[in-house]
Coordinates of C-alpha atoms and ligand atoms in Angstrom, one line a residue:
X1 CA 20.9 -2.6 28.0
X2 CA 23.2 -0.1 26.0
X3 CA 22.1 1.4 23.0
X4 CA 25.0 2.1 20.5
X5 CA 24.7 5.0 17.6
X6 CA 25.7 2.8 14.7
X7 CA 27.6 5.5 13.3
X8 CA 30.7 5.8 15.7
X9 CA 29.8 3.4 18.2
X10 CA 29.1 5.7 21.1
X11 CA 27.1 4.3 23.6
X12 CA 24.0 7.0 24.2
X13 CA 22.2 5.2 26.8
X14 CA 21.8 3.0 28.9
X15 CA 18.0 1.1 29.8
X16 CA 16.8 -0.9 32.4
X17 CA 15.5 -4.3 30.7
X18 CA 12.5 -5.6 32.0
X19 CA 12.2 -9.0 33.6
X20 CA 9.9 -12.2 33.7
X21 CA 8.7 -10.3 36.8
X22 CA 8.4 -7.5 35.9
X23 CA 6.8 -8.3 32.3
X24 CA 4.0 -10.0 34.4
X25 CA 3.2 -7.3 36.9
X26 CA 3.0 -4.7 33.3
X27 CA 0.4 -7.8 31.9
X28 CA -1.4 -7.9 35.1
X29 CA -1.9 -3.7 34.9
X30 CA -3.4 -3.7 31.5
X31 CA -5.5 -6.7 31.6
X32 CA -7.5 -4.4 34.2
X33 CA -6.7 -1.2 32.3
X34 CA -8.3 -2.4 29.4
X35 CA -11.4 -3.6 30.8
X36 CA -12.1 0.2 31.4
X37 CA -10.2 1.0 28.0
X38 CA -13.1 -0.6 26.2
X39 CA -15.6 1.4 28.1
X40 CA -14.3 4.5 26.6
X41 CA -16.3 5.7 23.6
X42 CA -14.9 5.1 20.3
X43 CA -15.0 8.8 19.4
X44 CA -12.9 9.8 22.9
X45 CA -10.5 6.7 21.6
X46 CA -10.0 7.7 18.4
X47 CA -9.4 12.0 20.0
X48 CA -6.4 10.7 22.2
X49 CA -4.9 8.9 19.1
X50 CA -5.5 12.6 17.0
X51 CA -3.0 14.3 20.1
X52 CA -1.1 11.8 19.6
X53 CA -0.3 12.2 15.8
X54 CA -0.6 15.9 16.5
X55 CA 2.2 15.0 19.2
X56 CA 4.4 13.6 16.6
X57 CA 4.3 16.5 14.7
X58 CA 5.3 19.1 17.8
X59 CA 8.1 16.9 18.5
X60 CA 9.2 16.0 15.4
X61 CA 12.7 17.5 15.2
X62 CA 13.7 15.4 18.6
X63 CA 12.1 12.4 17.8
X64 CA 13.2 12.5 13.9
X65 CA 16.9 12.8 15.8
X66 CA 16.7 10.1 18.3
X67 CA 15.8 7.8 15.3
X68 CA 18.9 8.4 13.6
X69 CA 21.1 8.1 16.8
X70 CA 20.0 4.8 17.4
X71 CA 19.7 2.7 14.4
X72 CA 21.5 5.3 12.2
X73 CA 18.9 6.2 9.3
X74 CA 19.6 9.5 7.5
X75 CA 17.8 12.2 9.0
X76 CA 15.7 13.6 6.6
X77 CA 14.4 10.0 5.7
X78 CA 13.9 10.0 9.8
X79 CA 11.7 13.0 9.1
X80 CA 10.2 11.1 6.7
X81 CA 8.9 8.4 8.3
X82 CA 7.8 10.3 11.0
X83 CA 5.2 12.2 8.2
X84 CA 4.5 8.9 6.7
X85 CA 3.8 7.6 10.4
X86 CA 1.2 10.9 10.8
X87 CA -0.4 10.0 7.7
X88 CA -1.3 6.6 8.7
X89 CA -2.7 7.6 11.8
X90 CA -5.1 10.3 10.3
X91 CA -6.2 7.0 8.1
X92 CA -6.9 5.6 11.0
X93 CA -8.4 8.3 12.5
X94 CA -10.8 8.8 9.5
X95 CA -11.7 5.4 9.0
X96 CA -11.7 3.6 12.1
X97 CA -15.7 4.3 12.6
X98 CA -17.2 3.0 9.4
X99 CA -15.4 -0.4 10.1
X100 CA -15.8 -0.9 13.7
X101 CA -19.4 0.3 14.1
X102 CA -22.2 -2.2 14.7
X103 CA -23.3 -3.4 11.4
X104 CA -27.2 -4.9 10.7
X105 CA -27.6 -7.7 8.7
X106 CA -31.4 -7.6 8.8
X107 CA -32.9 -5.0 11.1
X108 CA -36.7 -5.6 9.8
X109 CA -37.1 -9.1 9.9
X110 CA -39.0 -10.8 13.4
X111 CA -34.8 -11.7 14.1
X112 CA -33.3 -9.0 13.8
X113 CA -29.1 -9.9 13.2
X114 CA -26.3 -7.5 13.6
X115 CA -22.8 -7.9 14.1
X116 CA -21.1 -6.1 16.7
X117 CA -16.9 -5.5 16.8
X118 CA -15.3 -6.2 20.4
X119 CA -11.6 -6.1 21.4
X120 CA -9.7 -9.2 21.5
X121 CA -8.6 -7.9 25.1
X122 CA -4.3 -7.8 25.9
X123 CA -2.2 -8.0 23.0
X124 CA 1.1 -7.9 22.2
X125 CA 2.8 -6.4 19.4
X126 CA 6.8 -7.4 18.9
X127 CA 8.3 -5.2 16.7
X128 CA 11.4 -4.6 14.3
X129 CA 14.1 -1.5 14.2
X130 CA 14.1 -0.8 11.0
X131 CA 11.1 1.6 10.7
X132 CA 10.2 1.9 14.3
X133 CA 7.3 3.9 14.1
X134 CA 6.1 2.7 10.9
X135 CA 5.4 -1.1 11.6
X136 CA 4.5 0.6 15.3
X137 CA 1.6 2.9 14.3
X138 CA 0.4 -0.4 11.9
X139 CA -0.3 -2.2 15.3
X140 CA -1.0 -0.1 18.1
X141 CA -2.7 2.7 17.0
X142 CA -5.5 0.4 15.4
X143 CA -5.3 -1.9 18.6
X144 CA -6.0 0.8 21.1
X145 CA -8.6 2.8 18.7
X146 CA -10.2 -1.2 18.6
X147 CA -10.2 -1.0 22.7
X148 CA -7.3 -3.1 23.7
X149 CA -4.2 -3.0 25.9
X150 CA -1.3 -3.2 24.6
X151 CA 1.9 -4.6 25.4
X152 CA 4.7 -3.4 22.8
X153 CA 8.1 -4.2 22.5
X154 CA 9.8 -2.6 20.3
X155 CA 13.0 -4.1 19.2
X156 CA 16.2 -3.5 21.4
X157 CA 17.4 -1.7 18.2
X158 CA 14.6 0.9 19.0
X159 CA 14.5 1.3 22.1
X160 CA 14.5 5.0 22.6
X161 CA 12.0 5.5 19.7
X162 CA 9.7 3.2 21.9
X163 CA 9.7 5.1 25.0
X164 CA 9.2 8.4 23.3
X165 CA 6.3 6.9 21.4
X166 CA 5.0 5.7 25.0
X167 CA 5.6 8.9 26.5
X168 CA 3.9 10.8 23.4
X169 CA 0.9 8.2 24.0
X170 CA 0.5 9.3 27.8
X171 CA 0.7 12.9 27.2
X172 CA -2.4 11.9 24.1
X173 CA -4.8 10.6 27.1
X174 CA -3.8 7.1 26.6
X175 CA -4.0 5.4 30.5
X176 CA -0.5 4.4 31.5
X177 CA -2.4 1.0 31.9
X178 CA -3.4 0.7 29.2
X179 CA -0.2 1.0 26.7
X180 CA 2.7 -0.1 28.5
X181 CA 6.5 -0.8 26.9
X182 CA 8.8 -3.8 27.5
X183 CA 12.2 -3.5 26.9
X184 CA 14.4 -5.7 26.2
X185 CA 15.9 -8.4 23.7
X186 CA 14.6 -12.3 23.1
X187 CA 14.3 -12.7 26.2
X188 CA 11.7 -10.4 26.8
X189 CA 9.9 -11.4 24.0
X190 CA 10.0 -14.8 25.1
X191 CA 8.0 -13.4 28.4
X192 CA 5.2 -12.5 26.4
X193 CA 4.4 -15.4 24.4
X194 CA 4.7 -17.0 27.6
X195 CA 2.0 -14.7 28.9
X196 CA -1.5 -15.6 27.9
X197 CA -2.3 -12.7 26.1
X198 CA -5.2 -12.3 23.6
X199 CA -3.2 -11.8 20.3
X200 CA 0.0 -11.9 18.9
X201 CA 1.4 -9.2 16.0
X202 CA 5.2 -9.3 14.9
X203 CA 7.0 -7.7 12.8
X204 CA 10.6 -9.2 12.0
X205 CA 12.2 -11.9 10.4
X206 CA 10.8 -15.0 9.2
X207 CA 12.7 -17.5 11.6
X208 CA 11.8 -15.1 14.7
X209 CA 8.4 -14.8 13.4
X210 CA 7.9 -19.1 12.7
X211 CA 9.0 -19.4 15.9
X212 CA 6.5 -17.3 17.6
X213 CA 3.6 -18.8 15.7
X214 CA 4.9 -22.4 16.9
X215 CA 5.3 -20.8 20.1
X216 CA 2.0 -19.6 20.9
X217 CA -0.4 -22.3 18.0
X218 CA -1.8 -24.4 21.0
X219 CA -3.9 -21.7 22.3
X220 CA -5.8 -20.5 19.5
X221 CA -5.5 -16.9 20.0
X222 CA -5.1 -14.6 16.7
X223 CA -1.3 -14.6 15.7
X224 CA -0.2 -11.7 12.6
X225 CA 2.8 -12.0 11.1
X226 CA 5.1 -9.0 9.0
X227 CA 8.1 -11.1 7.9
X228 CA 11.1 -10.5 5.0
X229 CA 11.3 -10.8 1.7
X230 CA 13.2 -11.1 -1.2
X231 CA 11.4 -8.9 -3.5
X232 CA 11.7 -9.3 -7.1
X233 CA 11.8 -5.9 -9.6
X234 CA 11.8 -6.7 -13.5
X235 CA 12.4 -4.2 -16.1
X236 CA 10.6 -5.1 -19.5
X237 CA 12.0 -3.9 -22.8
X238 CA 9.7 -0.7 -23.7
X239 CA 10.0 1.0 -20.9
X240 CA 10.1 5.1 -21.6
X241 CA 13.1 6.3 -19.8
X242 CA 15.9 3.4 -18.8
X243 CA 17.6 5.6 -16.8
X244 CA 14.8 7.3 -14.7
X245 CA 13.9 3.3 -14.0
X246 CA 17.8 2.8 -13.3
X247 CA 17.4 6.0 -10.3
X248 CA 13.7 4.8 -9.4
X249 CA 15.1 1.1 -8.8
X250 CA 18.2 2.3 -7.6
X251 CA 16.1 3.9 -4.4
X252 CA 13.6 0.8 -3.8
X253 CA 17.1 -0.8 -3.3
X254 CA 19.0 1.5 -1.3
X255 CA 16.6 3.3 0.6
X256 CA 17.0 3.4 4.3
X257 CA 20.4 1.5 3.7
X258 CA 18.3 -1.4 1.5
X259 CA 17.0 -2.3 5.2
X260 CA 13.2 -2.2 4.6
X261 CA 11.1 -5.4 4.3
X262 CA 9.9 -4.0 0.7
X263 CA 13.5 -2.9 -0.4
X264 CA 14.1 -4.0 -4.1
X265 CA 16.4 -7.4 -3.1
X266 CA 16.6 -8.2 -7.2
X267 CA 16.3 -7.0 -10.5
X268 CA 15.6 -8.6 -13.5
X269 CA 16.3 -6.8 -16.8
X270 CA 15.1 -7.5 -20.3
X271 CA 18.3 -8.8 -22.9
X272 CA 17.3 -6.1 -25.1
X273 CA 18.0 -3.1 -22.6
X274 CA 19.9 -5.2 -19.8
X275 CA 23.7 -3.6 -20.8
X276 CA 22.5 0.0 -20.7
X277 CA 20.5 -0.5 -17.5
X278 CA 23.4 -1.7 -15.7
X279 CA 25.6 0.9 -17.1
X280 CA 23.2 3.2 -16.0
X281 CA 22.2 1.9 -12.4
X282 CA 26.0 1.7 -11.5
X283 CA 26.5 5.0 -12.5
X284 CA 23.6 6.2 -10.1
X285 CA 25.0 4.1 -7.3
X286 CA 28.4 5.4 -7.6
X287 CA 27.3 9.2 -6.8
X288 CA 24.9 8.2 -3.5
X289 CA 26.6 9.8 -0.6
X290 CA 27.8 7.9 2.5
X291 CA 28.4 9.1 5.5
X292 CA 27.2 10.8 8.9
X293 CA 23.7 10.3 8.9
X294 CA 22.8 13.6 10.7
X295 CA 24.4 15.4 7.9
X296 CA 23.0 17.2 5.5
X297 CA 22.8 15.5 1.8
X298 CA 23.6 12.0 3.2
X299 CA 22.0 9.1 1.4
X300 CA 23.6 6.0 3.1
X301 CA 24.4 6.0 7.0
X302 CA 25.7 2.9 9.2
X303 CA 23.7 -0.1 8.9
X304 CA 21.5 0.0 12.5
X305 CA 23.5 -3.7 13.4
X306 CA 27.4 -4.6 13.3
X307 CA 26.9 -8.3 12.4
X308 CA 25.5 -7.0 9.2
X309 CA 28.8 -6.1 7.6
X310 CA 29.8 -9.8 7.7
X311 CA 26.5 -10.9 6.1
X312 CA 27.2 -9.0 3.2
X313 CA 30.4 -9.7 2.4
X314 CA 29.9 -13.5 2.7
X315 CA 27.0 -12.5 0.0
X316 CA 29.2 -10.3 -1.8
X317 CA 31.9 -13.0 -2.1
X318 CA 29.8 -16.0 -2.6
X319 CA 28.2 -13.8 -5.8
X320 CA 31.6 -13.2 -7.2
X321 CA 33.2 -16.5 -6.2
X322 CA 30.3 -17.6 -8.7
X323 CA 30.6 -15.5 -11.4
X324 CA 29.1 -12.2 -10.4
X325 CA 30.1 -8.9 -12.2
X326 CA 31.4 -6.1 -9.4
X327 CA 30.0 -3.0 -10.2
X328 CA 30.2 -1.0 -7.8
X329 CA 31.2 -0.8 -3.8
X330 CA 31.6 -4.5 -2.7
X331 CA 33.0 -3.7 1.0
X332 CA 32.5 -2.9 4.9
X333 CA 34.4 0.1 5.4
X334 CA 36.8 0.1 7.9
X335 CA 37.2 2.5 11.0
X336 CA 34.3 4.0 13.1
X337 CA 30.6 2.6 12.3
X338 CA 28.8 -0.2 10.7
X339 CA 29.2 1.1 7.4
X340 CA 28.9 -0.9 4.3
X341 CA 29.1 0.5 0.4
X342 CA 26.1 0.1 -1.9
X343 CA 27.0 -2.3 -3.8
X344 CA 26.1 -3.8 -7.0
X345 CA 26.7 -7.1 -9.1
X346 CA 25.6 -7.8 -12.2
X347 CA 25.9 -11.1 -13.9
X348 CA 23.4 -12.5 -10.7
X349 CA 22.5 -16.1 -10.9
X350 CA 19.7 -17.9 -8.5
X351 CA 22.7 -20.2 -7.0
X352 CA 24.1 -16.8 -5.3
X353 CA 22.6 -16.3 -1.9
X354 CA 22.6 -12.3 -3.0
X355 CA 19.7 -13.8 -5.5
X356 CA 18.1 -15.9 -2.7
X357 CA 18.7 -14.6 0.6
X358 CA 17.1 -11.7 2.1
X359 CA 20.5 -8.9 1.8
X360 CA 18.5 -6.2 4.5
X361 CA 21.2 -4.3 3.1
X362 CA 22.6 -1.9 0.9
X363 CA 23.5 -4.9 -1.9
X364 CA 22.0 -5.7 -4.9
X365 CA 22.2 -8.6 -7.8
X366 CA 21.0 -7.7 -11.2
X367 CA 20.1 -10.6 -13.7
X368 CA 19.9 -10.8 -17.6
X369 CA 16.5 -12.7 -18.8
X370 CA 15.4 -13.2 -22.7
X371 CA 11.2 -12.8 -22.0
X372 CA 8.7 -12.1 -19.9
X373 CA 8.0 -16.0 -19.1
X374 CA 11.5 -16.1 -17.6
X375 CA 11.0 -12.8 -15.5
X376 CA 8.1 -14.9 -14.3
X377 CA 10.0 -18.0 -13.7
X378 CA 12.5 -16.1 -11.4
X379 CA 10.6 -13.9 -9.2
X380 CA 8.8 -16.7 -8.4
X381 CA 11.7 -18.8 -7.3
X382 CA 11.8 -17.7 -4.1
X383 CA 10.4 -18.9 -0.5
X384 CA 9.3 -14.9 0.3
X385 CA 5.8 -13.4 -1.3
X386 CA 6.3 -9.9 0.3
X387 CA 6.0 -7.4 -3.1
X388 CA 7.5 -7.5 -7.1
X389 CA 7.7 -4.8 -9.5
X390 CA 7.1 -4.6 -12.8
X391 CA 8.3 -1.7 -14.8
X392 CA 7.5 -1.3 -18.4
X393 CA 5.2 1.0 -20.5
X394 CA 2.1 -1.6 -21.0
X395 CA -0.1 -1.6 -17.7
X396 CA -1.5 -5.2 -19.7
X397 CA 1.9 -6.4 -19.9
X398 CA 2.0 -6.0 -16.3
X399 CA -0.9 -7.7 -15.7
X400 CA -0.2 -10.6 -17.7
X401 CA 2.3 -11.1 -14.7
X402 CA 1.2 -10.2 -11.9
X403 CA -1.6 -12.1 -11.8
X404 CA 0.5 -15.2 -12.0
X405 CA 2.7 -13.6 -9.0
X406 CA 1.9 -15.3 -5.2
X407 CA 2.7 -11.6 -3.3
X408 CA 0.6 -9.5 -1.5
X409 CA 1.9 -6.4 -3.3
X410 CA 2.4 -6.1 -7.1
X411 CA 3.3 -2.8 -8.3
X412 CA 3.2 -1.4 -11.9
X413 CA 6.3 1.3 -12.6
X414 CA 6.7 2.3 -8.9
X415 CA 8.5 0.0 -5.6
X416 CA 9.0 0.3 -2.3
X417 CA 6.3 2.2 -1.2
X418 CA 3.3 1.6 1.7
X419 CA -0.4 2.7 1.4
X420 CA -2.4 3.1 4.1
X421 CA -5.6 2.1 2.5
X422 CA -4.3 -1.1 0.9
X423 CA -3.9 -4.1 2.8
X424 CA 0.0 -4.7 3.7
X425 CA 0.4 -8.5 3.7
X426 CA 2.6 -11.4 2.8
X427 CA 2.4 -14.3 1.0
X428 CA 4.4 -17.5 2.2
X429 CA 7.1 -16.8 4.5
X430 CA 6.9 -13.2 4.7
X431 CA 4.1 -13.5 6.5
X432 CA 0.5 -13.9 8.2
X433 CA -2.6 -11.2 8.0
X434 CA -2.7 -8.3 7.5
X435 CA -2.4 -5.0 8.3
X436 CA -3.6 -1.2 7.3
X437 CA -6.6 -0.7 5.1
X438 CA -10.0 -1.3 6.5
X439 CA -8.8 -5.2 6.9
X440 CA -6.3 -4.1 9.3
X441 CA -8.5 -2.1 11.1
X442 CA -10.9 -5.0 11.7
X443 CA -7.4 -7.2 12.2
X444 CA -8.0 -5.8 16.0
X445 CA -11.5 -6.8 17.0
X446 CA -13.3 -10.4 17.1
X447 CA -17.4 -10.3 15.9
X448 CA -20.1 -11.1 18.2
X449 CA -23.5 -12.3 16.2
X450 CA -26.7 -10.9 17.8
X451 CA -29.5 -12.6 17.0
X452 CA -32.5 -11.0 18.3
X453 CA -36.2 -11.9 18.9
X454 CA -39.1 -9.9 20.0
Ligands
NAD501 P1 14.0 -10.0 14.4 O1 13.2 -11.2 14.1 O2 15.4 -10.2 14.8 O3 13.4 -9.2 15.7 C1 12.1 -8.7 15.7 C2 11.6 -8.6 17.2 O4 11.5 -9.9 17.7 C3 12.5 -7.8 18.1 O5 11.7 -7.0 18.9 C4 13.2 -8.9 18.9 O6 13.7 -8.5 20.1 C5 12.1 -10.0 19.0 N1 12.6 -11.3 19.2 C6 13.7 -11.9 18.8 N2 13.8 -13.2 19.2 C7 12.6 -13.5 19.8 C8 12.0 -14.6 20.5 N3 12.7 -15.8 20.5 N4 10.8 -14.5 21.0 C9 10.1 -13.3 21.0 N5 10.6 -12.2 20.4 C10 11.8 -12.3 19.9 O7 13.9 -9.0 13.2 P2 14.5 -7.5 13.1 O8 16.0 -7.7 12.8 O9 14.1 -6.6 14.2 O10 13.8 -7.0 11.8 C11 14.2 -7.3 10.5 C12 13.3 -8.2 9.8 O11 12.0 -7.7 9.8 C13 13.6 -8.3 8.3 O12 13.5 -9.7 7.9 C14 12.5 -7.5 7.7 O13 12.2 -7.8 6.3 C15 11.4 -7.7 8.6 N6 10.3 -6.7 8.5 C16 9.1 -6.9 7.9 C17 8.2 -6.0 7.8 C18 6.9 -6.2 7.1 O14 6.0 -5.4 7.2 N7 6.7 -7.3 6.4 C19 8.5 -4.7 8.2 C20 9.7 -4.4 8.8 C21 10.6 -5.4 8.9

């Protein structure tokens, strides 16, 4: 399998994809490995995941670089991930113990009940490209502090990011039976859920991520889901400063190329402030800086795949074929590297696939609405519930909406952003479970009931 650097198409290495057979030799390692796994004591668990994170920080320079060769992400927003990774971990690190030790129901009655957390045994964790080691750490770190083997394949996209983070997970104290890799594309992902492993977490797209949930329904094992999304940001009419929203959207957008399952897919402005916003947000668009991604002061690389520079200008045209306002970018650019401009239209309408279909890009639609209500009406009108933002000086303005809103995230004048003490979930078809916070934690284990006499 050759992994390509998005930016001029070199190839920078070349991996050996695993097979059918050799995905079920891997299976047959770790469902012994964790047997022993789960014999370790939670506290020596939880020490090989701090050398890890500690790991992460040693190497960060390398690790930050590999990232951006192969799926083309500026580098300081590489380096950035990489921190945000280490933060999650030392969340886990500090928090793992309250929720997986053995709780008492009633410890003075004649039965005495308890609840005790064991692992669900082998599972596998398919994962996306676009923030390797964040939708990584979400799975496998809890998984392995919870006493399960893992088998993680990290998208073919990623590749390199996954054997470092294997590697890094060795050289932690983490049996190499215990966490093993599979490379590889569909294919191999289609090994595992024929393998009868123990649990099944994904991270990608919703029609990959339906599919594995039909896939693997008839055996009743615990399937998690981290799908798209076509999130929804609305600014109301009071807000403070119009064009400090116009930046703050502007980077929920285009962030990491627009290609993060919480990018800001859609804004909605208030009639009263919607010209001036625009104005404003183009303006800010126009100055972001494209180019090499390992260069200093770059704000938009190469997108990480090729066939996304079709995608978006079929979106791009069917917006302006219908009406949409071009204001600014609108096309791949040619030579050297999947590069695409950010992009903006205003004048969006919900019969435009930019308004309706996830971009996972560096595109945006912007839409005029009279009133709240409408807001409402339109960020709901969509088959996603990932996040929506609401931006506007009232916190009870914001309330009025959000609890009318059917996503797992709602966020009051801020986007785009991850904590690792809230649960990270989605609503309809972005998704299943969750993960992070202390529900993601206990999104690892399977209760036992004691109930004992005497
Ligand atoms: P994808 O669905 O194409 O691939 C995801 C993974 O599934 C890859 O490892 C891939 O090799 C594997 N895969 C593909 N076909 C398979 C099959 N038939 N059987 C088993 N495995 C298979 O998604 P992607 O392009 O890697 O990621 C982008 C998508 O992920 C976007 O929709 C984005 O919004 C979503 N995403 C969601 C979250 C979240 O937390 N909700 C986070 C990151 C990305």
């Amino acid at each position: 399998m050759k992994i390509i650097n998005p930016f001029d198409e070199s190839v920078i290495a070349d991996v050996q994809e695993d097979t059918r057979s050799s995905i079920s030799e891997k299976y047959r390692a770790v469902k012994n490995g964790q047997q022993k796994w789960a014999l370790v004591p939670l506290k020596e668990r939880i020490a090989c995941i701090s050398r890890f994170c500690g790991l992460l920080e040693e190497e960060k320079d390398t690790l930050a670089l590999t990232l951006t060769q192969e799926m083309g992400k500026p580098l300081w927003q590489s380096q950035n991930e990489l921190a945000g990774a280490q933060s999650r971990i030392r969340f886990f690190i500090e928090n793992s113990e309250k929720w997986l030790a053995d709780e008492w129901i009633t410890e003075e009655a004649a039965t005495r009940e308890k609840i005790v957390y064991e692992p669900l045994g082998v599972i596998g964790n398919i994962s996306a490209w676009n923030y390797p080691y964040l939708v990584g750490v979400n799975v496998f770190i809890p998984a392995l502090i919870g006493g399960n083997g893992v088998l993680y394949k990290p998208s073919e996209y990623a590749t390199l990011t996954g054997a470092h983070i294997q590697r890094l997970l060795y050289k932690s104290g983490i049996p190499e039976d215990v966490f093993v890799l599979v490379a590889g594309k569909a294919e191999a992902g289609q090994a595992l859920l024929d393998l009868p492993l123990d649990g099944y977490y994904f991270t990608g797209s919703f029609k990959t991520g339906q599919y594995i949930a039909s896939q693997v329904a008839g055996r009743l094992v615990p399937v998690q889901l981290e799908l798209g999304g076509k999130d929804p940001l609305y600014v109301a009419d009071d807000v403070a400063d119009l064009r400090q929203v116009a930046e703050a959207a502007l980077e929920g957008a285009m962030y990491n190329n627009g290609q993060s399952c919480c990018a800001v897919e859609r804004i909605y402005v208030h009639e009263n402030i919607y010209e001036p916003f625009v104005e404003a947000f183009a303006e800010a668009t126009q100055k972001m800086k494209t180019g090499d991604p390992a260069a200093e002061g770059t704000e938009i690389g190469p997108l990480s795949r090729k066939e996304q520079q079709a995608f978006l200008t079929d979106q791009v045209s069917d917006a302006l074929s219908k009406g949409g306002r071009l204001l600014a970018g609108g096309h791949a650019i040619a030579g050297k590297g999947y590069f695409f401009e950010p992009t903006v239209i205003a004048d969006a309408d919900h019969t435009m696939k930019i308004m309706t279909e996830e971009s996972f890009g560096p595109v945006i639609g912007i839409r005029k609405v009279s009133s709240d209500e409408e807001a409402l009406e339109l960020m709901q009108d969509t088959p996603y519930g990932l996040t929506a933002a609401v931006y506007s000086s009232s916190e009870e303005r914001a309330h009025r909406l959000f609890s009318r809103l059917n996503t797992g995230t709602v966020y009051w004048n801020c986007c785009d952003r991850v904590s690792a003490g809230l649960p990270w979930s989605g609503r309809k078809n972005s998704g299943l479970g969750a993960t992070l916070s202390h529900l993601g934690i206990r999104a690892f284990v399977q209760p036992k009931a004691y109930h004992l006499r005497g």
